[in-house]
Structures are given as structure tokens and as C-alpha cells.
PDB file of C-alpha atoms in Angstrom:
ATOM      1  CA  MET E   1      30.003  11.583  51.399  1.00 51.00           C
ATOM      2  CA  HIS E   2      33.667  11.744  50.780  1.00 49.00           C
ATOM      3  CA  ALA E   3      34.762   9.088  48.074  1.00 47.00           C
ATOM      4  CA  ALA E   4      37.582   7.549  50.432  1.00 45.00           C
ATOM      5  CA  THR E   5      34.885   7.197  53.226  1.00 54.00           C
ATOM      6  CA  GLU E   6      32.043   5.688  50.690  1.00 64.00           C
ATOM      7  CA  ALA E   7      34.426   2.938  49.731  1.00 72.00           C
ATOM      8  CA  HIS E   8      34.157   1.350  53.092  1.00 88.00           C
ATOM      9  CA  ARG E   9      30.459   2.149  53.502  1.00 96.00           C
ATOM     10  CA  MET E  10      27.252   1.262  51.930  1.00 97.00           C
ATOM     11  CA  ARG E  11      23.373   1.780  51.670  1.00 97.00           C
ATOM     12  CA  ALA E  12      20.958  -0.175  53.449  1.00 98.00           C
ATOM     13  CA  ILE E  13      17.381  -0.181  54.839  1.00 98.00           C
ATOM     14  CA  SER E  14      16.974  -0.217  58.541  1.00 98.00           C
ATOM     15  CA  GLN E  15      14.782   0.874  61.372  1.00 98.00           C
ATOM     16  CA  ASP E  16      15.246   2.262  64.899  1.00 97.00           C
ATOM     17  CA  PHE E  17      11.822   1.153  66.133  1.00 97.00           C
ATOM     18  CA  LEU E  18       9.326  -1.703  65.657  1.00 98.00           C
ATOM     19  CA  GLY E  19       6.260  -0.559  63.788  1.00 97.00           C
ATOM     20  CA  GLY E  20       4.817  -0.137  60.354  1.00 97.00           C
ATOM     21  CA  PRO E  21       6.413   0.471  57.162  1.00 98.00           C
ATOM     22  CA  GLU E  22       7.017   3.904  58.140  1.00 98.00           C
ATOM     23  CA  VAL E  23       9.982   2.938  60.385  1.00 98.00           C
ATOM     24  CA  LEU E  24      11.962   1.771  57.420  1.00 98.00           C
ATOM     25  CA  LYS E  25      14.722   4.186  56.433  1.00 98.00           C
ATOM     26  CA  GLN E  26      17.891   4.488  54.399  1.00 97.00           C
ATOM     27  CA  VAL E  27      20.977   4.628  56.121  1.00 98.00           C
ATOM     28  CA  TRP E  28      25.037   4.361  55.630  1.00 97.00           C
ATOM     29  CA  VAL E  29      26.740   1.647  57.357  1.00 97.00           C
ATOM     30  CA  ASP E  30      29.840  -0.103  57.504  1.00 97.00           C
ATOM     31  CA  ARG E  31      30.409  -2.485  54.722  1.00 97.00           C
ATOM     32  CA  PRO E  32      30.654  -6.046  55.962  1.00 97.00           C
ATOM     33  CA  ARG E  33      33.844  -8.223  55.412  1.00 97.00           C
ATOM     34  CA  PRO E  34      33.717 -11.914  55.060  1.00 98.00           C
ATOM     35  CA  GLY E  35      35.015 -14.149  57.725  1.00 97.00           C
ATOM     36  CA  ALA E  36      36.423 -17.765  57.599  1.00 98.00           C
ATOM     37  CA  GLY E  37      34.199 -19.790  55.274  1.00 98.00           C
ATOM     38  CA  GLU E  38      32.123 -16.731  54.083  1.00 98.00           C
ATOM     39  CA  ILE E  39      31.563 -14.783  50.908  1.00 98.00           C
ATOM     40  CA  LEU E  40      31.045 -11.163  50.520  1.00 98.00           C
ATOM     41  CA  VAL E  41      28.070 -10.684  47.947  1.00 98.00           C
ATOM     42  CA  ARG E  42      27.546  -7.364  46.057  1.00 98.00           C
ATOM     43  CA  VAL E  43      23.659  -7.629  46.247  1.00 98.00           C
ATOM     44  CA  HIS E  44      21.661  -6.930  42.785  1.00 98.00           C
ATOM     45  CA  ALA E  45      18.277  -7.781  44.097  1.00 98.00           C
ATOM     46  CA  ALA E  46      16.435  -8.840  47.206  1.00 98.00           C
ATOM     47  CA  GLY E  47      13.303 -10.632  47.734  1.00 97.00           C
ATOM     48  CA  VAL E  48      10.656  -9.462  50.040  1.00 96.00           C
ATOM     49  CA  ASN E  49       8.631 -11.866  52.041  1.00 94.00           C
ATOM     50  CA  PRO E  50       6.127 -12.029  54.883  1.00 92.00           C
ATOM     51  CA  LEU E  51       8.806 -12.910  57.388  1.00 94.00           C
ATOM     52  CA  ASP E  52      10.341  -9.574  56.433  1.00 97.00           C
ATOM     53  CA  TRP E  53       7.404  -7.372  57.439  1.00 95.00           C
ATOM     54  CA  LYS E  54       6.379  -9.494  60.616  1.00 94.00           C
ATOM     55  CA  THR E  55      10.046  -9.007  61.809  1.00 96.00           C
ATOM     56  CA  ARG E  56       9.766  -5.318  61.010  1.00 97.00           C
ATOM     57  CA  ALA E  57       6.537  -5.079  63.127  1.00 97.00           C
ATOM     58  CA  ALA E  58       7.275  -7.524  65.937  1.00 95.00           C
ATOM     59  CA  GLY E  59      11.049  -8.389  66.067  1.00 95.00           C
ATOM     60  CA  LEU E  60      10.716 -11.900  65.923  1.00 92.00           C
ATOM     61  CA  PHE E  61      14.073 -13.787  65.669  1.00 93.00           C
ATOM     62  CA  LEU E  62      15.974 -10.507  65.560  1.00 96.00           C
ATOM     63  CA  GLY E  63      14.887  -8.784  68.694  1.00 95.00           C
ATOM     64  CA  HIS E  64      14.813  -5.130  69.103  1.00 96.00           C
ATOM     65  CA  PRO E  65      16.248  -2.843  66.319  1.00 97.00           C
ATOM     66  CA  PRO E  66      18.248  -1.506  64.908  1.00 97.00           C
ATOM     67  CA  PHE E  67      18.619  -4.357  62.174  1.00 98.00           C
ATOM     68  CA  ILE E  68      18.648  -4.777  58.505  1.00 98.00           C
ATOM     69  CA  LEU E  69      16.048  -7.100  57.198  1.00 98.00           C
ATOM     70  CA  GLY E  70      15.996  -9.474  54.256  1.00 98.00           C
ATOM     71  CA  TRP E  71      16.939 -12.829  53.676  1.00 98.00           C
ATOM     72  CA  ASP E  72      16.382 -13.487  49.745  1.00 98.00           C
ATOM     73  CA  VAL E  73      19.282 -12.239  47.820  1.00 98.00           C
ATOM     74  CA  SER E  74      20.965 -12.505  44.418  1.00 98.00           C
ATOM     75  CA  GLY E  75      24.163 -11.095  43.508  1.00 98.00           C
ATOM     76  CA  VAL E  76      27.784 -11.399  42.680  1.00 98.00           C
ATOM     77  CA  VAL E  77      30.858 -12.558  45.059  1.00 98.00           C
ATOM     78  CA  GLU E  78      33.021  -9.612  45.686  1.00 98.00           C
ATOM     79  CA  ALA E  79      35.428 -11.382  47.962  1.00 98.00           C
ATOM     80  CA  VAL E  80      35.762 -14.871  49.737  1.00 98.00           C
ATOM     81  CA  GLY E  81      37.020 -15.572  53.259  1.00 98.00           C
ATOM     82  CA  MET E  82      39.575 -17.955  54.582  1.00 98.00           C
ATOM     83  CA  GLY E  83      38.868 -21.637  53.444  1.00 98.00           C
ATOM     84  CA  VAL E  84      36.248 -20.881  50.722  1.00 98.00           C
ATOM     85  CA  THR E  85      36.696 -23.032  47.499  1.00 97.00           C
ATOM     86  CA  LEU E  86      33.020 -23.163  46.436  1.00 97.00           C
ATOM     87  CA  PHE E  87      33.168 -19.689  44.895  1.00 98.00           C
ATOM     88  CA  ARG E  88      35.485 -17.185  43.546  1.00 98.00           C
ATOM     89  CA  PRO E  89      35.034 -13.411  43.050  1.00 98.00           C
ATOM     90  CA  GLY E  90      32.856 -12.817  40.063  1.00 98.00           C
ATOM     91  CA  ASP E  91      30.520 -15.748  40.453  1.00 98.00           C
ATOM     92  CA  GLU E  92      26.899 -15.167  40.159  1.00 98.00           C
ATOM     93  CA  VAL E  93      25.133 -16.509  43.391  1.00 98.00           C
ATOM     94  CA  PHE E  94      21.551 -16.469  45.069  1.00 98.00           C
ATOM     95  CA  GLY E  95      20.604 -17.731  48.521  1.00 98.00           C
ATOM     96  CA  MET E  96      18.781 -17.298  51.709  1.00 98.00           C
ATOM     97  CA  PRO E  97      21.638 -17.049  54.428  1.00 98.00           C
ATOM     98  CA  ARG E  98      21.701 -17.084  57.959  1.00 98.00           C
ATOM     99  CA  LEU E  99      17.948 -17.505  58.634  1.00 97.00           C
ATOM    100  CA  PRO E 100      16.629 -17.252  61.480  1.00 96.00           C
ATOM    101  CA  HIS E 101      19.638 -14.604  62.115  1.00 97.00           C
ATOM    102  CA  GLN E 102      20.212 -11.319  60.536  1.00 97.00           C
ATOM    103  CA  ALA E 103      21.161 -11.714  56.929  1.00 98.00           C
ATOM    104  CA  GLY E 104      20.994  -8.098  56.001  1.00 97.00           C
ATOM    105  CA  ALA E 105      19.692  -8.548  52.353  1.00 98.00           C
ATOM    106  CA  TYR E 106      18.351  -4.946  52.215  1.00 98.00           C
ATOM    107  CA  ALA E 107      21.801  -3.427  51.516  1.00 98.00           C
ATOM    108  CA  GLU E 108      24.441  -3.137  48.866  1.00 98.00           C
ATOM    109  CA  TYR E 109      26.523  -5.896  50.273  1.00 98.00           C
ATOM    110  CA  LEU E 110      26.181  -8.930  52.604  1.00 98.00           C
ATOM    111  CA  ALA E 111      28.672 -11.304  54.023  1.00 98.00           C
ATOM    112  CA  ALA E 112      27.448 -14.928  55.010  1.00 98.00           C
ATOM    113  CA  PRO E 113      28.545 -18.518  54.904  1.00 98.00           C
ATOM    114  CA  ALA E 114      29.486 -19.756  51.408  1.00 98.00           C
ATOM    115  CA  ARG E 115      27.540 -22.744  51.696  1.00 98.00           C
ATOM    116  CA  HIS E 116      24.178 -20.745  52.390  1.00 98.00           C
ATOM    117  CA  PHE E 117      24.232 -19.985  48.588  1.00 98.00           C
ATOM    118  CA  ALA E 118      24.517 -21.703  45.159  1.00 98.00           C
ATOM    119  CA  ARG E 119      25.304 -20.570  41.625  1.00 98.00           C
ATOM    120  CA  LYS E 120      22.664 -18.461  40.044  1.00 98.00           C
ATOM    121  CA  PRO E 121      21.095 -20.189  36.796  1.00 97.00           C
ATOM    122  CA  ALA E 122      22.379 -18.355  33.842  1.00 97.00           C
ATOM    123  CA  GLU E 123      18.896 -18.832  32.408  1.00 96.00           C
ATOM    124  CA  ILE E 124      17.461 -16.226  34.914  1.00 97.00           C
ATOM    125  CA  ASP E 125      18.381 -12.563  35.901  1.00 97.00           C
ATOM    126  CA  HIS E 126      19.091 -11.362  39.636  1.00 98.00           C
ATOM    127  CA  VAL E 127      15.451 -10.282  39.874  1.00 97.00           C
ATOM    128  CA  CYS E 128      14.210 -13.483  39.261  1.00 97.00           C
ATOM    129  CA  ALA E 129      16.683 -15.277  41.270  1.00 98.00           C
ATOM    130  CA  ALA E 130      16.168 -13.075  44.224  1.00 98.00           C
ATOM    131  CA  ALA E 131      12.360 -14.100  43.918  1.00 97.00           C
ATOM    132  CA  LEU E 132      13.188 -17.803  44.735  1.00 97.00           C
ATOM    133  CA  PRO E 133      15.203 -18.795  47.536  1.00 98.00           C
ATOM    134  CA  LEU E 134      12.975 -18.375  50.850  1.00 97.00           C
ATOM    135  CA  ALA E 135       9.827 -19.612  48.985  1.00 96.00           C
ATOM    136  CA  SER E 136      11.312 -22.404  47.040  1.00 97.00           C
ATOM    137  CA  LEU E 137      13.480 -23.548  49.993  1.00 98.00           C
ATOM    138  CA  THR E 138      10.391 -23.397  51.983  1.00 97.00           C
ATOM    139  CA  ALA E 139       8.345 -25.414  49.523  1.00 97.00           C
ATOM    140  CA  TRP E 140      11.041 -27.757  49.077  1.00 98.00           C
ATOM    141  CA  GLN E 141      11.634 -28.632  52.586  1.00 97.00           C
ATOM    142  CA  ALA E 142       7.694 -28.942  53.114  1.00 97.00           C
ATOM    143  CA  LEU E 143       6.697 -31.097  50.028  1.00 98.00           C
ATOM    144  CA  VAL E 144      10.072 -33.091  49.633  1.00 97.00           C
ATOM    145  CA  ASP E 145      11.808 -33.108  53.200  1.00 96.00           C
ATOM    146  CA  THR E 146       8.685 -33.225  55.425  1.00 96.00           C
ATOM    147  CA  ALA E 147       5.745 -34.574  53.573  1.00 96.00           C
ATOM    148  CA  ASP E 148       7.711 -36.915  51.202  1.00 96.00           C
ATOM    149  CA  VAL E 149       5.190 -36.176  48.269  1.00 98.00           C
ATOM    150  CA  GLN E 150       4.869 -39.178  46.036  1.00 97.00           C
ATOM    151  CA  PRO E 151       3.626 -39.412  42.362  1.00 98.00           C
ATOM    152  CA  GLY E 152      -0.279 -39.379  42.172  1.00 97.00           C
ATOM    153  CA  GLN E 153      -0.753 -37.987  45.841  1.00 98.00           C
ATOM    154  CA  ARG E 154      -3.214 -35.046  46.122  1.00 98.00           C
ATOM    155  CA  VAL E 155      -1.648 -31.884  47.344  1.00 98.00           C
ATOM    156  CA  LEU E 156      -3.684 -28.777  48.514  1.00 98.00           C
ATOM    157  CA  ILE E 157      -1.762 -25.541  48.744  1.00 98.00           C
ATOM    158  CA  HIS E 158      -3.581 -22.461  50.438  1.00 97.00           C
ATOM    159  CA  ALA E 159      -2.863 -18.852  48.938  1.00 94.00           C
ATOM    160  CA  ALA E 160      -1.448 -20.735  45.841  1.00 95.00           C
ATOM    161  CA  ALA E 161      -1.039 -17.596  43.744  1.00 93.00           C
ATOM    162  CA  GLY E 162       0.975 -15.619  46.415  1.00 90.00           C
ATOM    163  CA  GLY E 163       4.829 -15.441  46.367  1.00 90.00           C
ATOM    164  CA  PHE E 164       5.229 -18.828  48.220  1.00 93.00           C
ATOM    165  CA  GLY E 165       2.064 -20.579  46.846  1.00 94.00           C
ATOM    166  CA  HIS E 166       3.032 -20.120  43.198  1.00 95.00           C
ATOM    167  CA  ILE E 167       6.402 -21.536  43.628  1.00 96.00           C
ATOM    168  CA  ALA E 168       4.971 -24.512  45.658  1.00 97.00           C
ATOM    169  CA  VAL E 169       2.592 -25.317  42.954  1.00 98.00           C
ATOM    170  CA  GLN E 170       5.354 -25.888  40.329  1.00 98.00           C
ATOM    171  CA  ILE E 171       7.427 -27.834  42.768  1.00 98.00           C
ATOM    172  CA  ALA E 172       4.540 -30.102  43.755  1.00 98.00           C
ATOM    173  CA  LYS E 173       3.877 -30.639  40.149  1.00 98.00           C
ATOM    174  CA  THR E 174       7.545 -31.592  39.460  1.00 98.00           C
ATOM    175  CA  LEU E 175       6.952 -34.444  42.105  1.00 98.00           C
ATOM    176  CA  GLY E 176       3.921 -35.615  39.985  1.00 98.00           C
ATOM    177  CA  ALA E 177       1.204 -34.695  42.608  1.00 98.00           C
ATOM    178  CA  HIS E 178      -2.400 -33.851  41.650  1.00 98.00           C
ATOM    179  CA  VAL E 179      -2.275 -30.012  42.810  1.00 98.00           C
ATOM    180  CA  ILE E 180      -5.302 -28.235  44.201  1.00 98.00           C
ATOM    181  CA  GLY E 181      -4.842 -24.721  44.965  1.00 98.00           C
ATOM    182  CA  THR E 182      -6.981 -21.922  46.705  1.00 97.00           C
ATOM    183  CA  ALA E 183      -7.191 -18.412  45.373  1.00 95.00           C
ATOM    184  CA  SER E 184      -9.463 -15.534  44.489  1.00 93.00           C
ATOM    185  CA  GLY E 185     -11.092 -15.918  41.014  1.00 93.00           C
ATOM    186  CA  PRO E 186      -9.106 -13.666  38.980  1.00 93.00           C
ATOM    187  CA  LYS E 187      -6.129 -15.534  39.800  1.00 94.00           C
ATOM    188  CA  HIS E 188      -7.288 -18.867  38.542  1.00 96.00           C
ATOM    189  CA  ALA E 189      -6.114 -18.650  34.850  1.00 96.00           C
ATOM    190  CA  PHE E 190      -2.489 -17.988  36.256  1.00 95.00           C
ATOM    191  CA  LEU E 191      -2.415 -21.067  38.349  1.00 96.00           C
ATOM    192  CA  ARG E 192      -3.676 -23.238  35.687  1.00 97.00           C
ATOM    193  CA  ARG E 193      -0.825 -21.996  33.509  1.00 96.00           C
ATOM    194  CA  LEU E 194       1.617 -23.147  36.353  1.00 96.00           C
ATOM    195  CA  GLY E 195      -0.014 -26.626  36.154  1.00 96.00           C
ATOM    196  CA  ALA E 196      -2.683 -26.558  39.037  1.00 97.00           C
ATOM    197  CA  ASP E 197      -5.132 -29.342  38.445  1.00 98.00           C
ATOM    198  CA  GLU E 198      -7.797 -27.792  40.590  1.00 97.00           C
ATOM    199  CA  VAL E 199      -8.534 -24.287  41.716  1.00 97.00           C
ATOM    200  CA  ILE E 200     -10.548 -23.267  44.228  1.00 97.00           C
ATOM    201  CA  ASP E 201     -12.191 -19.747  44.660  1.00 97.00           C
ATOM    202  CA  TYR E 202     -11.931 -19.297  48.451  1.00 95.00           C
ATOM    203  CA  THR E 203     -14.214 -16.123  48.320  1.00 93.00           C
ATOM    204  CA  THR E 204     -17.200 -17.857  47.109  1.00 95.00           C
ATOM    205  CA  GLU E 205     -17.061 -21.278  48.594  1.00 95.00           C
ATOM    206  CA  ALA E 206     -15.645 -23.189  51.483  1.00 96.00           C
ATOM    207  CA  PHE E 207     -12.642 -25.185  50.296  1.00 96.00           C
ATOM    208  CA  GLU E 208     -13.084 -28.094  52.553  1.00 95.00           C
ATOM    209  CA  GLU E 209     -16.641 -28.656  50.857  1.00 95.00           C
ATOM    210  CA  ALA E 210     -15.154 -28.054  47.130  1.00 95.00           C
ATOM    211  CA  THR E 211     -12.718 -30.735  47.016  1.00 95.00           C
ATOM    212  CA  GLY E 212     -12.213 -34.486  48.044  1.00 94.00           C
ATOM    213  CA  PRO E 213      -9.945 -35.965  50.589  1.00 96.00           C
ATOM    214  CA  VAL E 214      -6.212 -35.107  50.116  1.00 97.00           C
ATOM    215  CA  ASP E 215      -2.869 -36.447  51.344  1.00 98.00           C
ATOM    216  CA  VAL E 216      -0.871 -33.185  51.946  1.00 98.00           C
ATOM    217  CA  VAL E 217      -1.936 -29.767  53.047  1.00 97.00           C
ATOM    218  CA  ILE E 218       0.582 -26.895  52.959  1.00 97.00           C
ATOM    219  CA  ASP E 219      -0.925 -23.802  54.944  1.00 95.00           C
ATOM    220  CA  PRO E 220       0.808 -20.567  54.813  1.00 93.00           C
ATOM    221  CA  ILE E 221      -2.116 -18.649  56.293  1.00 91.00           C
ATOM    222  CA  GLY E 222      -3.026 -19.897  59.630  1.00 89.00           C
ATOM    223  CA  GLY E 223      -6.145 -18.851  61.637  1.00 89.00           C
ATOM    224  CA  ASP E 224      -8.851 -21.357  60.833  1.00 91.00           C
ATOM    225  CA  TYR E 225      -7.263 -22.743  57.632  1.00 93.00           C
ATOM    226  CA  GLY E 226      -5.441 -25.448  59.923  1.00 92.00           C
ATOM    227  CA  PRO E 227      -8.365 -26.791  61.539  1.00 92.00           C
ATOM    228  CA  ARG E 228     -10.609 -26.733  58.345  1.00 94.00           C
ATOM    229  CA  SER E 229      -7.936 -28.442  56.515  1.00 95.00           C
ATOM    230  CA  LEU E 230      -7.945 -31.339  58.985  1.00 95.00           C
ATOM    231  CA  GLN E 231     -11.422 -32.136  57.665  1.00 94.00           C
ATOM    232  CA  LEU E 232      -9.777 -33.218  54.145  1.00 96.00           C
ATOM    233  CA  LEU E 233      -7.010 -35.356  55.740  1.00 96.00           C
ATOM    234  CA  GLY E 234      -7.097 -38.861  56.987  1.00 93.00           C
ATOM    235  CA  SER E 235      -4.583 -41.332  58.785  1.00 94.00           C
ATOM    236  CA  GLY E 236      -1.161 -41.273  57.207  1.00 95.00           C
ATOM    237  CA  SER E 237      -1.642 -37.548  55.687  1.00 96.00           C
ATOM    238  CA  THR E 238       0.341 -34.557  56.410  1.00 96.00           C
ATOM    239  CA  LEU E 239      -0.418 -30.912  57.347  1.00 96.00           C
ATOM    240  CA  VAL E 240       2.388 -28.382  57.084  1.00 95.00           C
ATOM    241  CA  SER E 241       1.842 -25.004  58.540  1.00 92.00           C
ATOM    242  CA  LEU E 242       4.182 -22.278  57.898  1.00 89.00           C
ATOM    243  CA  PRO E 243       2.801 -19.549  60.540  1.00 80.00           C
ATOM    244  CA  HIS E 244       3.282 -20.970  63.958  1.00 75.00           C
ATOM    245  CA  PRO E 245       0.132 -22.407  65.055  1.00 67.00           C
ATOM    246  CA  GLU E 246      -1.347 -20.028  68.061  1.00 64.00           C
ATOM    247  CA  GLU E 247      -2.076 -23.076  70.232  1.00 63.00           C
ATOM    248  CA  ASP E 248      -1.423 -26.944  70.553  1.00 70.00           C
ATOM    249  CA  ARG E 249      -5.049 -27.864  69.939  1.00 80.00           C
ATOM    250  CA  LEU E 250      -4.419 -28.269  66.154  1.00 86.00           C
ATOM    251  CA  ALA E 251      -1.605 -30.657  66.962  1.00 86.00           C
ATOM    252  CA  SER E 252      -3.479 -32.718  69.114  1.00 87.00           C
ATOM    253  CA  GLN E 253      -6.429 -32.754  66.985  1.00 89.00           C
ATOM    254  CA  ALA E 254      -4.244 -34.118  64.023  1.00 91.00           C
ATOM    255  CA  ALA E 255      -2.362 -36.697  66.329  1.00 91.00           C
ATOM    256  CA  GLU E 256      -6.020 -38.138  67.193  1.00 91.00           C
ATOM    257  CA  ARG E 257      -6.538 -38.835  63.407  1.00 92.00           C
ATOM    258  CA  GLY E 258      -3.105 -40.076  62.624  1.00 95.00           C
ATOM    259  CA  ILE E 259      -2.312 -37.039  60.666  1.00 95.00           C
ATOM    260  CA  ARG E 260       1.363 -35.679  60.710  1.00 93.00           C
ATOM    261  CA  SER E 261       1.324 -31.882  61.491  1.00 92.00           C
ATOM    262  CA  GLY E 262       4.047 -29.282  62.510  1.00 88.00           C
ATOM    263  CA  PHE E 263       5.299 -25.705  62.125  1.00 90.00           C
ATOM    264  CA  LEU E 264       8.038 -25.442  59.514  1.00 92.00           C
ATOM    265  CA  LEU E 265      10.766 -23.077  59.788  1.00 93.00           C
ATOM    266  CA  VAL E 266      12.990 -22.854  56.585  1.00 96.00           C
ATOM    267  CA  GLU E 267      16.495 -23.322  56.973  1.00 96.00           C
ATOM    268  CA  PRO E 268      19.468 -22.443  54.775  1.00 97.00           C
ATOM    269  CA  ASP E 269      20.089 -25.380  52.551  1.00 97.00           C
ATOM    270  CA  HIS E 270      22.942 -25.533  49.744  1.00 97.00           C
ATOM    271  CA  ALA E 271      21.690 -28.891  48.501  1.00 97.00           C
ATOM    272  CA  GLY E 272      18.136 -27.691  48.333  1.00 97.00           C
ATOM    273  CA  LEU E 273      19.202 -24.579  46.462  1.00 98.00           C
ATOM    274  CA  ARG E 274      21.102 -26.638  44.064  1.00 98.00           C
ATOM    275  CA  ALA E 275      17.898 -28.740  43.258  1.00 97.00           C
ATOM    276  CA  ILE E 276      15.978 -25.441  42.867  1.00 98.00           C
ATOM    277  CA  GLY E 277      18.472 -24.301  40.194  1.00 98.00           C
ATOM    278  CA  ASP E 278      18.243 -27.556  38.552  1.00 98.00           C
ATOM    279  CA  LEU E 279      14.516 -26.893  38.258  1.00 98.00           C
ATOM    280  CA  VAL E 280      14.927 -23.625  36.956  1.00 98.00           C
ATOM    281  CA  ARG E 281      17.536 -24.614  34.342  1.00 97.00           C
ATOM    282  CA  SER E 282      15.294 -27.516  33.265  1.00 97.00           C
ATOM    283  CA  GLY E 283      12.253 -24.861  32.721  1.00 96.00           C
ATOM    284  CA  ARG E 284       9.925 -26.539  35.402  1.00 96.00           C
ATOM    285  CA  LEU E 285      10.348 -23.822  37.780  1.00 97.00           C
ATOM    286  CA  ARG E 286      10.075 -19.990  37.347  1.00 94.00           C
ATOM    287  CA  ALA E 287       9.129 -17.254  39.766  1.00 94.00           C
ATOM    288  CA  GLU E 288       6.509 -14.763  38.863  1.00 92.00           C
ATOM    289  CA  VAL E 289       7.643 -11.174  39.863  1.00 94.00           C
ATOM    290  CA  GLY E 290       4.483  -9.139  40.372  1.00 91.00           C
ATOM    291  CA  THR E 291       6.429  -5.937  41.919  1.00 94.00           C
ATOM    292  CA  LEU E 292       9.799  -4.698  41.343  1.00 96.00           C
ATOM    293  CA  LEU E 293      10.650  -1.585  43.274  1.00 97.00           C
ATOM    294  CA  PRO E 294      14.083   0.023  44.069  1.00 98.00           C
ATOM    295  CA  LEU E 295      15.799  -0.332  47.504  1.00 98.00           C
ATOM    296  CA  ALA E 296      14.934   3.122  48.648  1.00 97.00           C
ATOM    297  CA  GLU E 297      11.144   2.106  48.391  1.00 97.00           C
ATOM    298  CA  ALA E 298      11.312  -0.738  50.880  1.00 98.00           C
ATOM    299  CA  ALA E 299       8.533   0.727  52.931  1.00 98.00           C
ATOM    300  CA  GLU E 300       6.283   0.873  49.766  1.00 97.00           C
ATOM    301  CA  ALA E 301       7.247  -2.808  49.109  1.00 97.00           C
ATOM    302  CA  HIS E 302       5.979  -3.768  52.717  1.00 97.00           C
ATOM    303  CA  LYS E 303       2.612  -2.108  52.239  1.00 96.00           C
ATOM    304  CA  LEU E 304       2.030  -3.647  48.949  1.00 94.00           C
ATOM    305  CA  GLY E 305       2.821  -7.045  50.364  1.00 92.00           C
ATOM    306  CA  GLN E 306       0.835  -6.561  53.639  1.00 91.00           C
ATOM    307  CA  THR E 307      -2.486  -6.149  51.500  1.00 88.00           C
ATOM    308  CA  GLY E 308      -2.241 -10.002  51.037  1.00 76.00           C
ATOM    309  CA  HIS E 309      -3.524  -9.523  47.450  1.00 74.00           C
ATOM    310  CA  THR E 310      -0.416  -9.442  45.334  1.00 76.00           C
ATOM    311  CA  THR E 311       0.334 -12.103  42.758  1.00 79.00           C
ATOM    312  CA  GLY E 312       4.080 -13.533  42.714  1.00 82.00           C
ATOM    313  CA  LYS E 313       6.888 -11.904  44.559  1.00 93.00           C
ATOM    314  CA  ILE E 314       7.861  -8.564  45.251  1.00 95.00           C
ATOM    315  CA  VAL E 315      11.801  -7.685  44.477  1.00 97.00           C
ATOM    316  CA  LEU E 316      13.846  -4.589  45.347  1.00 98.00           C
ATOM    317  CA  THR E 317      16.575  -3.866  43.047  1.00 98.00           C
ATOM    318  CA  VAL E 318      19.878  -2.684  44.878  1.00 95.00           C
ATOM    319  CA  GLY E 319      22.665  -0.809  42.955  1.00 74.00           C
ATOM    320  CA  GLU E 320      22.751   0.138  39.269  1.00 58.00           C
TER     321      GLU E 320
END
């Protein structure tokens, strides 16, 4: 590509069809420009989440392709749009912009509202920062904003060693909760190191029989995990589902027993990101990056993520 043209173009991962990981391909597209209230971020790393491969396969909020996936991002401010005073070029930022609309983190640059970002903690690099936003904001909004977890409450987190779960465990501990996690046996030591008080091997025992009553359940799995979790909850307790329930029966069963329940769709949240940054700076929160791949290998990242057996987060590195 001619140098003059390349200066206004960028590499990105896109797709022309809905489908498996093989539909993802590297393309050259126009570099975005920041509008009023927006910043242009030179992406250093992009986190990979279940929402990404579900969108790749089914479209979800983005509809029909072509589109550029990715919401987790960490990078450096390249330019600011009109009216932006929060950041200036050269600032290191991380965030989860625009969700549920396209953000386009699988690219060398993205433009998005300034307040969908916060300053990246200096204590971590871009890879670790890119692993945080979607998972940590989801956990924060589930545990703090929705469930209002209080010290001493018992909180059950399913898939506790996964990309979302291991961050939720740490945030729940900062709130003073007694944390119970479900995970396969080989991941128990990892969860203990993160502060989990009890760990249940879902491959060998039924979690609803392996622990006592709980005050809050966070369910990122779906299926029969919601109805089974109701057996551990009583009046005044809370069940937060991250996948959308397939039917309304779960909600009605919960309501009959005085249990708050609902589907949480995470939102961009500048205040939440700042709170997460403070936890990182104080050493109370860290993201475990289990797999690191270059942007060009996004399809491989999706293949690994869809196995459901990864520990921690998958992150794509962008640029040099």
C-alpha cells in the first residue's frame, strides 16, 4: 500500500458473513476521525469476550455484517474531538466504548465518546488493561449496582475461573463477601489464590447440594444454572443472569419466592472504570491473561474461547 494512502487507512478484523471463526479476516479500512465529544485511540490491545463470538455467529446487536468486533480496548489517545477536556493526546486509556453498538476494538484505531474511557492504571500494561473493561464493568454493575452486595453476604459465582468469573471473585471479595465459586478441579488453586472462600467442582458434584443458602448468585452460563441456583436463594436475595434467559419462567419462579432476578446488559460507565482503576492501583484487582495472540489471529482466539475451558482472559495485541 502506498505510504500516503496507508497514513489514512488501518488494519482491522472484519467479516462479510455470520458464521464460525473462519469468517473473520484482516482488511484495510479508513481510519476513523473523532467527532464532537470523542477521542481517537491508537489501540495497543483488545480483549476477547463471549459477546464477541456470539456476535460473530448471530449478529446480536450489530445485525448483518460487515462489522468490526470488539469492545475491550486499551491504548493511547491520538487525537481529541471538539469539546473534549477529559483527555489529551498521549494519555493512556482503557475502556468499553459504545456497547451495545459497534466499537470496533479489533482494529488499529477506534473513535468513541471520551467518557466511555478512563485513564489506564500505570501499574499495568496495555495487555492487562484490555482484559479488564467488559468483565470488570459487568461484575461491578452486577455486584454493586444491581445486587448491592454487603459485607458478610454469601455470593455464588458460576464459571468463577473464566474471563469474567475470576474478576467477579476479586470484586466480590473487595466488598467483604463470602465468595463461593464453581469451577473444574484443576482451577481450584487459582481461585483460592484470588480469595475464593469455597470452590465447588461442578464436574463431580451438584453445586446446589454442595453449599448452603446464598444471598446473591451471578450466572454467566445460563441453561439450567438459573433454575438450579434458585434452590439456594431465599426471599430478598438476588439472581443476576448475564446470558438472556430463554424464557420468562425463571423470572416468575424467582418472583414467587421473593427473589430479585434479571438479565444484565453491561453499559459504558466512566465512574465504574475509575473505581476499577482504583482497585487495580491498590493491588486488589488484577486480570489473569491466559492467552495472548496477535490481531491477525483473531479467529484462533475465538476458537479457543468457544471451548469454554480457558482460564482468565484472551487478549489480542495490536500494532508493534
